[in-house]
Coordinates of C-alpha atoms in Angstrom, one line a residue:
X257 CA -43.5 -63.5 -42.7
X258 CA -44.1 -59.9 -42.5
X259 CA -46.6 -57.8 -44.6
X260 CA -44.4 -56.1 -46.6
X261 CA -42.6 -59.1 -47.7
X262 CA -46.2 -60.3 -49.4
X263 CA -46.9 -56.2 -50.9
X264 CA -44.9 -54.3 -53.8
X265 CA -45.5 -50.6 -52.3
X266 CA -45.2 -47.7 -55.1
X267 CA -44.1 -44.0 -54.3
X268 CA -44.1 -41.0 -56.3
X269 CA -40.5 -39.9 -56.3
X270 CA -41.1 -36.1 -56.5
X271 CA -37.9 -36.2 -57.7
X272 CA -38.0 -38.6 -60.6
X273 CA -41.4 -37.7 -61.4
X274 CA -42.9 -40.9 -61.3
X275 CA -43.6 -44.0 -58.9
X276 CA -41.1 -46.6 -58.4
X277 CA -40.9 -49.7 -56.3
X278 CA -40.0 -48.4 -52.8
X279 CA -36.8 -50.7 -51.6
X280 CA -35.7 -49.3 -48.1
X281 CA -31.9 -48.8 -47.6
X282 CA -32.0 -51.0 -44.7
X283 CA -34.2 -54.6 -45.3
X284 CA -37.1 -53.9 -42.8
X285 CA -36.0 -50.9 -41.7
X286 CA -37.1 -47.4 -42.8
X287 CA -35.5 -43.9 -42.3
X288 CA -38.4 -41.0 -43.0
X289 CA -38.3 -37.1 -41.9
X290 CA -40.4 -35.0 -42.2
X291 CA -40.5 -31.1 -42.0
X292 CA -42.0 -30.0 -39.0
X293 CA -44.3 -26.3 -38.0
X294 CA -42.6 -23.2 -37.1
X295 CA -43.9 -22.5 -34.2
X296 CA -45.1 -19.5 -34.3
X297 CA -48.7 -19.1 -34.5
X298 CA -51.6 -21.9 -33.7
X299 CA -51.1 -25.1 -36.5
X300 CA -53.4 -24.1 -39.5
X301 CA -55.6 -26.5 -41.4
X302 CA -53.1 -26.8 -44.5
X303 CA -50.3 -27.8 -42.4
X304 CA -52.7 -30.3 -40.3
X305 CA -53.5 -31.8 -43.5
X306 CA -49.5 -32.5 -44.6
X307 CA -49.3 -34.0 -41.4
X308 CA -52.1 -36.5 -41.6
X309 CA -50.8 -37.4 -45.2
X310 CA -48.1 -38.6 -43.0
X311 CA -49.3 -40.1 -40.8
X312 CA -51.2 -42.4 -43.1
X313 CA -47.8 -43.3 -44.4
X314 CA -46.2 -44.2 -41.2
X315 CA -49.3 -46.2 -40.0
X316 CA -48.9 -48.3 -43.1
X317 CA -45.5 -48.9 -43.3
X318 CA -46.1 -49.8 -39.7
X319 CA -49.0 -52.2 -40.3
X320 CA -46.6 -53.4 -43.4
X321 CA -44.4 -55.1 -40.5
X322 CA -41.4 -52.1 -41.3
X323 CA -39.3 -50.9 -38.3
X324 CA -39.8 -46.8 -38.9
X325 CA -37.6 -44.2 -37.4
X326 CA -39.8 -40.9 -38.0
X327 CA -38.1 -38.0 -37.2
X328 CA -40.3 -34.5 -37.8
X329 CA -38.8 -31.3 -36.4
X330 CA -40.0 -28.3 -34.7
X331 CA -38.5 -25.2 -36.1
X332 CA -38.1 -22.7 -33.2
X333 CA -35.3 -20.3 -34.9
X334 CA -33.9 -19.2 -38.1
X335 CA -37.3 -19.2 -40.2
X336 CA -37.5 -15.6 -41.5
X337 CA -40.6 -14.2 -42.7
X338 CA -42.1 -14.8 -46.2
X339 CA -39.4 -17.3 -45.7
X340 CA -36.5 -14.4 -46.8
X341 CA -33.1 -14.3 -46.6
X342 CA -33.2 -11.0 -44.3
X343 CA -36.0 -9.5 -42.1
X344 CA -37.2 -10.8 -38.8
X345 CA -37.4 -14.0 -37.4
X346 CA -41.3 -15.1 -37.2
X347 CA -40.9 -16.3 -33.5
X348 CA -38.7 -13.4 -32.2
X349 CA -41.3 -10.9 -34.3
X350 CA -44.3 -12.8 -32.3
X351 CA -42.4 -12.3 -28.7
X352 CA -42.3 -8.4 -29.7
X353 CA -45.5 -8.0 -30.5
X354 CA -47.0 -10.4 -27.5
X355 CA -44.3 -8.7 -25.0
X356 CA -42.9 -11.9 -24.2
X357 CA -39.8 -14.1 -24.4
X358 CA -39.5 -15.9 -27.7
X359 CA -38.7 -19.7 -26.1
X360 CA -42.7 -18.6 -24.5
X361 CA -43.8 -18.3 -27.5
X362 CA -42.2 -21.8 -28.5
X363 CA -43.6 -23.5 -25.9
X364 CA -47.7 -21.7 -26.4
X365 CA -47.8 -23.2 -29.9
X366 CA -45.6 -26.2 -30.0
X367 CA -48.3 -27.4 -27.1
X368 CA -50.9 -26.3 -29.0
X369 CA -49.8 -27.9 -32.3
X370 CA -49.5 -31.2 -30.2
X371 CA -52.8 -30.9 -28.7
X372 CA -54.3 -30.5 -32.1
X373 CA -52.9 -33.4 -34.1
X374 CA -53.7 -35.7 -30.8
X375 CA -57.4 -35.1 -31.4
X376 CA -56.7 -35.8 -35.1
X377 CA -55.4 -38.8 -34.0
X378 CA -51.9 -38.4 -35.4
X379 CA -49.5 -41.2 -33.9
X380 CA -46.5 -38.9 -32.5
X381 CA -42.7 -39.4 -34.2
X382 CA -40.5 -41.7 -33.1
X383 CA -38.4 -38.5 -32.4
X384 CA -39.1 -34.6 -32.7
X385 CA -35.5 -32.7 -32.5
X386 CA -35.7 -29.2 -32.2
X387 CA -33.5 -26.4 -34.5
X388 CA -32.1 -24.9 -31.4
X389 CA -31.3 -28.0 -29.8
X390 CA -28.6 -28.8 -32.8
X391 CA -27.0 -25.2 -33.1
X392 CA -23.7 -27.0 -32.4
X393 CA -24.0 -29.6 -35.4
X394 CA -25.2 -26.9 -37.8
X395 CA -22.0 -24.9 -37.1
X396 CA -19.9 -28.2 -37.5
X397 CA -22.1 -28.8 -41.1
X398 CA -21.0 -24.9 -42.2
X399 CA -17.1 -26.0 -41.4
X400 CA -17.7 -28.9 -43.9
X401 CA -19.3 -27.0 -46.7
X402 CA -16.8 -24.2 -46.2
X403 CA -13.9 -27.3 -46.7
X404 CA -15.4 -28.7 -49.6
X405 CA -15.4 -24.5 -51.2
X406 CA -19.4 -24.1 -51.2
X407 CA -19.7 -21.7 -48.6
X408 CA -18.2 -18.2 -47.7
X409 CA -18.6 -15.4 -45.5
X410 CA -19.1 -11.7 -45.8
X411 CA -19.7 -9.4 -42.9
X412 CA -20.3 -12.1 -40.6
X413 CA -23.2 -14.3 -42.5
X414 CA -22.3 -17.6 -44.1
X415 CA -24.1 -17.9 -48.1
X416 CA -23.8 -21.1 -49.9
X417 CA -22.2 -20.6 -53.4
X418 CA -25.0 -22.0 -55.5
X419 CA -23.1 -21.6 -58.8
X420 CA -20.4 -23.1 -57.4
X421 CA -22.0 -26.4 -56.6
X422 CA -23.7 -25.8 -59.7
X423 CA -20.5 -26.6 -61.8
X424 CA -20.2 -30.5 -60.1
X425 CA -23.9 -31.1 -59.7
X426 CA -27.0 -30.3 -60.5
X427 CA -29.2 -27.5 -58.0
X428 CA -32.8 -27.6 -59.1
X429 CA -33.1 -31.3 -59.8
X430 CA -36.2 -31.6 -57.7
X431 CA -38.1 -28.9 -58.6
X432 CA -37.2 -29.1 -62.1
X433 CA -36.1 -25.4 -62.5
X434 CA -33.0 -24.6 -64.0
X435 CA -29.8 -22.1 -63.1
X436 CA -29.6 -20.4 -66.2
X437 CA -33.1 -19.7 -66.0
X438 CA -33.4 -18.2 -62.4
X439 CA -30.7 -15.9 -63.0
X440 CA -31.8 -13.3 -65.8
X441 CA -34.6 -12.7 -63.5
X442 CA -33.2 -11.7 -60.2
X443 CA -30.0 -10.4 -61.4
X444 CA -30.4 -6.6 -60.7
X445 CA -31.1 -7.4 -56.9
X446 CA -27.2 -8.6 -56.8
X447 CA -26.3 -5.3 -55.0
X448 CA -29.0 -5.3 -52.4
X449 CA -27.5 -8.3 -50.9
X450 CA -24.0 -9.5 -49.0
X451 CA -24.7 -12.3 -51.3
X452 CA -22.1 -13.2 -54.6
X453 CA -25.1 -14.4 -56.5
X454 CA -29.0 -14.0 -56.2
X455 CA -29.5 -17.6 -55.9
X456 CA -26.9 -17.8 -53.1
X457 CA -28.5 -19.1 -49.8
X458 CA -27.7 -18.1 -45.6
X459 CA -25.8 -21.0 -44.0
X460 CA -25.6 -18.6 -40.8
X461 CA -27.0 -14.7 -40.2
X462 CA -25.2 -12.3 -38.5
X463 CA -27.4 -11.2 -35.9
X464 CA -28.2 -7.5 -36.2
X465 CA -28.3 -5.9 -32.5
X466 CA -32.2 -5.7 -32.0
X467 CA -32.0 -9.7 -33.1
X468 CA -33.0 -12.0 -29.9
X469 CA -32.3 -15.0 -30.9
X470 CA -28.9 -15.5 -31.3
X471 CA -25.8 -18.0 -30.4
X472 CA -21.9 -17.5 -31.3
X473 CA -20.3 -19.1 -34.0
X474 CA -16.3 -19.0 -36.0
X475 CA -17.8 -16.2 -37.8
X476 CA -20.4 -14.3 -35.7
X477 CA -23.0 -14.1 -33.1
X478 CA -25.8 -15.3 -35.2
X479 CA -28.6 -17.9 -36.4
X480 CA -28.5 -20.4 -38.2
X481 CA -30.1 -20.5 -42.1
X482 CA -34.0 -22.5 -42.0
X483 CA -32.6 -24.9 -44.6
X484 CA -29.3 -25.6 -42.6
X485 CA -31.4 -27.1 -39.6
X486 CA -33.2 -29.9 -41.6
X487 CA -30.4 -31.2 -43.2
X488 CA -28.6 -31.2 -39.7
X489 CA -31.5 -33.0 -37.9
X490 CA -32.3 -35.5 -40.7
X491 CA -28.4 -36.7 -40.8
X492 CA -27.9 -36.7 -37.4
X493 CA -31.0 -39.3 -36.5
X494 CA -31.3 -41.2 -39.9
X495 CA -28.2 -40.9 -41.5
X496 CA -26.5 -39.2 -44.6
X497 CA -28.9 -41.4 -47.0
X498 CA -31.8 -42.5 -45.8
X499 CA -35.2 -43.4 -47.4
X500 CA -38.0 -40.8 -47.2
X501 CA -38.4 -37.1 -47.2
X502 CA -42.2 -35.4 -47.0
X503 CA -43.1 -32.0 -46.6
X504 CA -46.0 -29.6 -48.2
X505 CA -46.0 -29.0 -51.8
X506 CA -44.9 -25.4 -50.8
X507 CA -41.5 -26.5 -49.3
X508 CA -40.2 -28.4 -52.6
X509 CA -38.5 -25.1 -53.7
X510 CA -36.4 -23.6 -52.2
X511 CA -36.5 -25.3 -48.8
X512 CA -36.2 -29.1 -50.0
X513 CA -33.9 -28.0 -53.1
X514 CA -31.5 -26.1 -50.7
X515 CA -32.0 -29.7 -48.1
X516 CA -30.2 -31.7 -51.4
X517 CA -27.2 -29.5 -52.1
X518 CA -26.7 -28.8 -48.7
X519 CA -26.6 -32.9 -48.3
X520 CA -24.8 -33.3 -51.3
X521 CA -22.2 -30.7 -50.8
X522 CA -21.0 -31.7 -47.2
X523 CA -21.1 -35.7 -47.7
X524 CA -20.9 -36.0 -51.6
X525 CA -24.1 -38.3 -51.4
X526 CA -27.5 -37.7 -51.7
X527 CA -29.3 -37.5 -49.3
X528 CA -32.9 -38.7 -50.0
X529 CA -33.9 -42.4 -52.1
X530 CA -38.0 -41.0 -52.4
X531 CA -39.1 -37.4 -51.7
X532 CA -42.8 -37.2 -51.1
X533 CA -45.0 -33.7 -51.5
X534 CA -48.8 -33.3 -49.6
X535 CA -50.8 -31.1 -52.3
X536 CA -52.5 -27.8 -50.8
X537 CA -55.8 -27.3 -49.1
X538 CA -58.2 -25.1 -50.5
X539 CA -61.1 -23.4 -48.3
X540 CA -64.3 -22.9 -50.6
X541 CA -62.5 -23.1 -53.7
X542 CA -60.0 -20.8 -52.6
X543 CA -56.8 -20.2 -51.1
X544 CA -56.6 -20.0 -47.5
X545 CA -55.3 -17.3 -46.4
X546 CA -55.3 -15.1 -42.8
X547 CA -54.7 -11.8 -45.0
X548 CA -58.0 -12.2 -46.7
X549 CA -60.2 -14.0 -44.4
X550 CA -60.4 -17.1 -46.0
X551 CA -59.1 -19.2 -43.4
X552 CA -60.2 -21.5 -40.4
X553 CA -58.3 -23.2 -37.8
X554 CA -59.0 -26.8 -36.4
X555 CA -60.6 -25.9 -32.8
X556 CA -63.3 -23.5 -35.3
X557 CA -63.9 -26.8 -37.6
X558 CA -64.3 -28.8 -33.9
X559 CA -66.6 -26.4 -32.6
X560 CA -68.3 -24.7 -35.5
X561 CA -67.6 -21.3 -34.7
X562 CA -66.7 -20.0 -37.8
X563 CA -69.0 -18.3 -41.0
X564 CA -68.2 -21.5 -43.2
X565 CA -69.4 -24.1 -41.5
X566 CA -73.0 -24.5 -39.9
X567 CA -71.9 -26.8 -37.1
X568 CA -69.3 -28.4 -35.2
X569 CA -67.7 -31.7 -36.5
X570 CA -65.3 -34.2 -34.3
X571 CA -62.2 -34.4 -34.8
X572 CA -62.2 -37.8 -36.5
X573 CA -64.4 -36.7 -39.2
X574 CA -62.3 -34.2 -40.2
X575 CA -60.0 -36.8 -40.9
X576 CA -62.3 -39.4 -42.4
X577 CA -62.8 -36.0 -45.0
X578 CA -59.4 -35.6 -46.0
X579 CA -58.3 -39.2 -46.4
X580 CA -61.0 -39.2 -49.3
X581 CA -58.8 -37.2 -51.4
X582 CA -55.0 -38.5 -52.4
X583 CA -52.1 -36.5 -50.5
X584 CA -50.9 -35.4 -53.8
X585 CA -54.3 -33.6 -55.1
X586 CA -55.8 -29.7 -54.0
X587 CA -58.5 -30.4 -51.8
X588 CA -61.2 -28.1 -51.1
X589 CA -62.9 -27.6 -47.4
X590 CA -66.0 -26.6 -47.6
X591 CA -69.4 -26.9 -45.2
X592 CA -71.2 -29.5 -47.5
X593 CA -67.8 -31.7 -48.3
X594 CA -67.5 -31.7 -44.7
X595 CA -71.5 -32.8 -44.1
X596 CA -70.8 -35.3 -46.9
X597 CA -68.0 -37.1 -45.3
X598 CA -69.7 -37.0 -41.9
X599 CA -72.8 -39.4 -43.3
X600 CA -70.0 -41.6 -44.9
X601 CA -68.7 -41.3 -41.8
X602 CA -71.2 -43.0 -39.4
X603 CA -72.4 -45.5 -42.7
X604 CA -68.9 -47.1 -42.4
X605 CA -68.8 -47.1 -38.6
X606 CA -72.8 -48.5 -38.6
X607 CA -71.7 -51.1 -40.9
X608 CA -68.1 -52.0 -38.5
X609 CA -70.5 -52.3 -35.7
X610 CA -73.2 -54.6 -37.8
X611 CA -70.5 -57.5 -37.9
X612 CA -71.1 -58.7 -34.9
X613 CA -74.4 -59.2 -35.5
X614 CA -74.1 -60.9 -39.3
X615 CA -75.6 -64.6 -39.4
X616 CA -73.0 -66.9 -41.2
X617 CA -73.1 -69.7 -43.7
X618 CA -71.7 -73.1 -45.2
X619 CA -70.5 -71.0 -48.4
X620 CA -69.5 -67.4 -48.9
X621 CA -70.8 -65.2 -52.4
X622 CA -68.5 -62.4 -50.9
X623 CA -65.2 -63.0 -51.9
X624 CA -63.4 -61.4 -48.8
X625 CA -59.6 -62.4 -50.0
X626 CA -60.1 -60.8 -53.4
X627 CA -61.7 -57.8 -51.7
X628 CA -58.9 -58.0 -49.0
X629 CA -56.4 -57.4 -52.0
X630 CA -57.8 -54.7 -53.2
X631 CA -57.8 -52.9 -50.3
X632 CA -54.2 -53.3 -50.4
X633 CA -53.8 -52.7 -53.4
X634 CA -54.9 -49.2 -52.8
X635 CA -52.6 -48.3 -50.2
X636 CA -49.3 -50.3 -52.1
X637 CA -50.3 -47.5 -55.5
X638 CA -48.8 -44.6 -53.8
X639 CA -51.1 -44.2 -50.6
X640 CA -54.3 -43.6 -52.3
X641 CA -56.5 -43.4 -49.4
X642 CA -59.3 -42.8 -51.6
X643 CA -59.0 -46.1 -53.3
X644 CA -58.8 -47.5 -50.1
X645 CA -62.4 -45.8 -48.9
X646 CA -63.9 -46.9 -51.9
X647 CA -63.3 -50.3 -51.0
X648 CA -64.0 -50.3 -47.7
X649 CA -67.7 -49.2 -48.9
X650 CA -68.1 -51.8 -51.5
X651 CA -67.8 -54.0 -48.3
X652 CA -70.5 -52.1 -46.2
X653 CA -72.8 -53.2 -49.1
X654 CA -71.8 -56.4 -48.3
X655 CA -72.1 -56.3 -45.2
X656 CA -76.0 -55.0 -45.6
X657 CA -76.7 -57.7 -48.3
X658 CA -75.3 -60.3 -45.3
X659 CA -77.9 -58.8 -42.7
X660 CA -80.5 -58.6 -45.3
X661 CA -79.5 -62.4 -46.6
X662 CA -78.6 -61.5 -50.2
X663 CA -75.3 -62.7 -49.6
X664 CA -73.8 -65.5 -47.6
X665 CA -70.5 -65.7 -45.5
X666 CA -69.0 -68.2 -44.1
X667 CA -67.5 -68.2 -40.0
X668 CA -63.9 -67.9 -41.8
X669 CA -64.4 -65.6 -44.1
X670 CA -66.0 -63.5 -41.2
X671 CA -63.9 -63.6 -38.9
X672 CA -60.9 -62.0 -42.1
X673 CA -63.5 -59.4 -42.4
X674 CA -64.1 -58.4 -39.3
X675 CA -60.1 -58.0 -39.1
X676 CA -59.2 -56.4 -42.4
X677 CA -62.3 -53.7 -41.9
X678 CA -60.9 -53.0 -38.3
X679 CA -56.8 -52.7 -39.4
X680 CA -57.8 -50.2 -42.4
X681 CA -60.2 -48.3 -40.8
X682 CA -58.4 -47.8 -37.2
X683 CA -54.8 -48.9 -38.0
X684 CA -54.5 -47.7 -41.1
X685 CA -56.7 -44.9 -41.8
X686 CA -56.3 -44.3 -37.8
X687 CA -59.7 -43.3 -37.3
X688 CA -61.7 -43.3 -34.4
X689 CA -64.7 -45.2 -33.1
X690 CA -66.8 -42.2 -31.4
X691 CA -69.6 -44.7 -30.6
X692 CA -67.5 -46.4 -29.0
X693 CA -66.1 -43.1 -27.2
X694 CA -69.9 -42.3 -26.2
X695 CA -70.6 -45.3 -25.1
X696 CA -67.0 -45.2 -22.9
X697 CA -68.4 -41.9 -21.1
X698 CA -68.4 -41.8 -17.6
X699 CA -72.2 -42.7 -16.3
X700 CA -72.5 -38.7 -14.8
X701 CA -72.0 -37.3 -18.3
X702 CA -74.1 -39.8 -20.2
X703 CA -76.4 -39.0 -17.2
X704 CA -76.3 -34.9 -17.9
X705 CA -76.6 -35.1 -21.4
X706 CA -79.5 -37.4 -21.3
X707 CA -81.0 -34.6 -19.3
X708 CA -80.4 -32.1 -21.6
X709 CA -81.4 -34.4 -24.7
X710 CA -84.7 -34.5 -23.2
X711 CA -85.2 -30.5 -22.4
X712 CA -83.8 -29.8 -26.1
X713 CA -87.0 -32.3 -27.2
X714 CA -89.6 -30.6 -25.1
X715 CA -88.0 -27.5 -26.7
X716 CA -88.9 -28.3 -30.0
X717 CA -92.5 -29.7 -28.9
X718 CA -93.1 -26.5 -27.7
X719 CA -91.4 -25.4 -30.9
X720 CA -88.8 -23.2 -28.6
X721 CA -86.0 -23.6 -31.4
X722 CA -83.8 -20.8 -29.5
X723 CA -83.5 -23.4 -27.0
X724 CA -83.2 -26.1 -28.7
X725 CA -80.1 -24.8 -30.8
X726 CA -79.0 -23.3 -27.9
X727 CA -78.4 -26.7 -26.1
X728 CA -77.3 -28.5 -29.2
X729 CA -74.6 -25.8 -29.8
X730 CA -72.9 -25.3 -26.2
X731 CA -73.1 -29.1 -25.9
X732 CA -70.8 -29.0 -29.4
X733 CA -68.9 -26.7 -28.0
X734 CA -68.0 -28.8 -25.1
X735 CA -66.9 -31.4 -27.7
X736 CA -70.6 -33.7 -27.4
X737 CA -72.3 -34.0 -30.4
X738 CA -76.0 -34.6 -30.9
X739 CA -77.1 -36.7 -33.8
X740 CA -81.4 -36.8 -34.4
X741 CA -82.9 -39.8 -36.0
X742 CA -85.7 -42.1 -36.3
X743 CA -85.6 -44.1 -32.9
X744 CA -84.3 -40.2 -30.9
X745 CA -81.5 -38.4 -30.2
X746 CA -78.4 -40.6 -29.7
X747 CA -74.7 -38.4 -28.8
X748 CA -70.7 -39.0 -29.0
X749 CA -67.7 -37.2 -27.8
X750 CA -65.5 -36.2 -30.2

C-alpha cells in the first residue's frame, strides 16, 4: 500500500487562509508548478531558498508513493523591470549593457542557476518549459480572453480588462485586496497609460523599435505579458486545474493574482486546488538587497568570501540551515545561525554513522514506531521541516543512550531506525552525507590534502598562523573543508 494512503497531509491554501486536507485531482497523481528565475543575473540566496522549500515538497510527496509532474519555468522574456507594465526587459537591458545577444545572456545564468541548486542538492523538475518556447500558445490564450470580452487592444498592446472580469468573479481573492480599494489610489495615473483602468494588466507589448526581443502576433510585433507565460506553461503540461501552485511570497500579488483570472477568464475554471507561498530571507536582520549591500550569493556562502561570514560552508549545510525554519516564516542568514546549523550538522550525521556500530537487545526502551510517527507527523502538518529536525535529534539522543547503554534496542527496531533516519535525512530532507563524500575522494586528493593537513599543523607549532589560514582558506576555496578536533584534523568535499 503506498505511503500516502497510511498519512493525512495538511497544506496551507494561501488562498483559503488555512490548511486543509490535500486530496490530489487525480488519485496518486499530483500536478504542481512552480514559478521559475528570470534569468537574468546569477540565482540569489532568496530565490535559492523558494526553491529548496520546493524541493522538500516534491521529495515528500515522492517518498509519499505520489506520481509528481513538476513543472518550474524559466522566464527568458517578457519580465520588465521592477516588474512594470512599461520599461525594459531585464534580459534585453543585461545584453546592452554586457554587449551581447540576449538568448547569451539566457544561457550564462540559466547554467548558472542549474549549477547552483545541483550543489544544493535540488532534484531537477520533471519538466522546465521556457517562456519563449510557448510564444505560439500565449498568442492562442490572448484569442480566448479576447472571445470571452476580457481583453482589448490599443496601439498594438493587449491589457486585460480587470474590471470587467471583476463584474463575474472575484480579482484579488488570493491576496485578499480588494477592487474598490486599489482604485482611489492609482487613479490619476489613468492618462499615463494605453491602459482603460490602472489595474488593467499587458496580455502582449507592442515592441517599441530599440526592443530586441520581439515575435509577431494578430495585433503587433511584440512580447508577451510575464503573467501570460505561467498560465500558458502550467495549462499546457498539467492541465486547466491542477493541484499545486508555489512561488515566493513576493509573487502572490500581482503575478499569481493576474495567473487566476487569467485561468479563470480563458477556461471559466480555476485554475489552482492549493497555492503555496515560501516566506522571505533576511540577511542579518535585514533585507537583502544588491542596492544597499546587504546581499550574498551562494558561491560567497560556499566559499566564504564575503564580509558576513568568517568561513566557507558546503553546500549541504546551507541547506541543513534553512530546512530548520518553516517555508512559510522570515528567516535570517547570518554567520553564527549558519555556524550553529553546521555543529547540528555533523551531530546528526555522527549520530547516522553510529548505527552501525549500536549493540542490540531482547527488548527496546526506545519506542522507534511512536517516534517514526512523529516524524511524519511533522512533514503531513504543512511541511514543517523544523518539526521534523527536532525529531530526528530526539533520536540522536537515543542513539547516544544506545552506545552508552542507557537504552536498549532490539535487531527489529534497529534495523526501522536505521531506515527512517536515512529516508528523512537524505530522501526527504535531501541532504548530503559529506563524510561519506570525503571518504569517496579519489586516493591522489586524499593524498594532497593529507600533505597539506600536516604543513598547516607544523604551521601552527611554529605558530606561523598566516600559513596556516592561508592553507585552510584556499583549500575552502577549492570546495575541501578542514574540520580540527580532538583525535586531528579530519576534511570533506562539499
Amino acid at each position: 500500500m503506498a505511503l500516502y494512503k497510511q498519512q493525512e497531509l495538511k497544506i496551507y491554501n494561501s488562498i483559503s487562509k488555512d490548511k486543509e486536507i490535500f486530496k490530489p485531482i487525480n488519485e496518486g497523481n499530483i500536478g504542481m508548478y512552480v514559478c521559475g528565475p528570470t534569468v537574468y543575473s546569477n540565482v540569489h540566496l532568496g530565490n535559492c531558498r523558494t526553491f529548496i522549500s520546493f524541493d522538500l515538497v516534491f521529495r515528500y510527496l515522492k517518498h509519499l508513493g505520489y506520481k509528481v509532474r513538476y513543472v518550474r519555468n524559466i522566464t527568458d522574456a517578457g519580465h520588465l523591470e521592477n516588474d512594470a507594465e512599461s520599461g525594459e526587459d531585464r534580459i534585453a537591458k543585461k545584453a546592452r549593457l554586457e554587449q551581447i545577444e540576449p538568448m547569451e545572456v539566457v544561457q550564462k545564468y540559466t547554467v548558472d542557476f542549474h549549477n547552483i541548486l545541483q550543489k544544493f542538492n535540488n532534484l531537477p523538475p520533471s519538466i522546465e518549459p521556457t517562456a519563449t518556447g510557448h510564444i505560439v500558445e500565449q498568442i492562442e490564450i490572448i484569442k480566448e480572453i479576447f472571445e470571452k470580452g476580457y481583453a482589448y487592444e490599443v496601439n498594438g498592446s493587449v491589457y486585460f480588462d480587470v474590471l470587467k472580469f471583476n463584474e463575474t468573479h472575484e480579482y484579488g481573492k488570493l491576496s485578499g485586496r480588494k477592487l474598490e480599494d486599489m482604485i482611489p489610489n492609482t487613479r490619476e495615473l489613468t492618462a499615463q497609460s494605453d491602459k482603460r483602468n490602472p489595474q488593467d494588466f499587458a496580455l502582449w507589448k507592442k515592441a517599441e523599435p530599440q526592443h530586441i526581443m520581439r515575435w509577431p502576433s494578430p495585433w503587433s510585433d511584440g512580447f508577451p505579458g510575464w503573467h501570460l507565460e505561467c498560465t500558458v506553461m502550467s495549462s499546457k503540461y498539467l492541465g486547466e486545474e491542477f493541484d499545486i501552485h508555489g512561488g515566493g511570497m513576493d509573487l502572490k500579488f500581482p503575478h499569481h493574482e493576474c495567473e487566476i483570472a487569467q485561468g479563470e477568464a480563458a477556461t471559466g475554471k480555476t485554475p489552482v486546488n492549493y497555492w503555496m507561498h515560501a516566506n522571505m530571507l533576511t540577511l542579518n536582520g535585514k533585507k537583502m538587497a544588491k542596492s544597499t549591500g546587504n546581499n550574498i550569493l551562494p558561491t560567497q556562502i560556499f566559499s566564504g568570501d564575503n564580509e558576513n561570514l568568517e568561513k566557507g560552508f558546503p553546500p549541504t549545510v546551507a541547506r541543513f540551515f534553512m530546512l530548520q525554519a518553516h517555508y512559510r516564516s522570515i528567516l535570517d542568514f547570518s554567520n553564527e545561525a549558519l555556524l550553529a546549523s553546521e555543529k547540528g550538522f555533523h551531530r546528526l550525521m555522527d549520530a547516522y554513522h553510529l548505527l552501525d556500530e549500536l549493540p542490540n537487545s531482547n527488548s527496546s526502551s526506545f519506542n522507534v514506531s511512536e517516534w517514526k510517527q512523529k516524524c511524519y507527523d511533522a512533514m503531513n502538518d504543512d511541511f514543517n521541516s523544523p518539526i521534523l529536525i527536532a525529531n530526528l535529534f530526539e533520536a540522536v539522543k537515543q542513539i547516544n543512550s544506545i552506545k552508552e547503554g542507557k537504552v536498549s534496542i532490539t535487531s527489529e527496531d534497529l534495523e526501522q531506525l536505521k531506515t527512517t533516519m536515512s529516508d528523512f535525512i537524505f530522501e526527504v530532507l535531501g541532504l548530503v552525507d559529506i563524510h561519506v563524500a570525503a571518504n569517496d575522494s579519489s586516493e591522489k586528493l586524499s593524498g594532497t590534502v593529507e600533505l597539506l593537513i600536516k604543513l598547516r599543523a607544523e604551521a601552527r607549532a611554529n605558530k606561523d598562523f598566516a600559513t596556516s589560514d592561508q592553507i585552510r582558506d584556499e583549500l575552502q576555496k577549492m570546495g575541501i573543508q578542514l574540520k580540527d578536533g580532538k583525535e586531528g584534523t579530519t576534511f570533506f568535499v562539499s
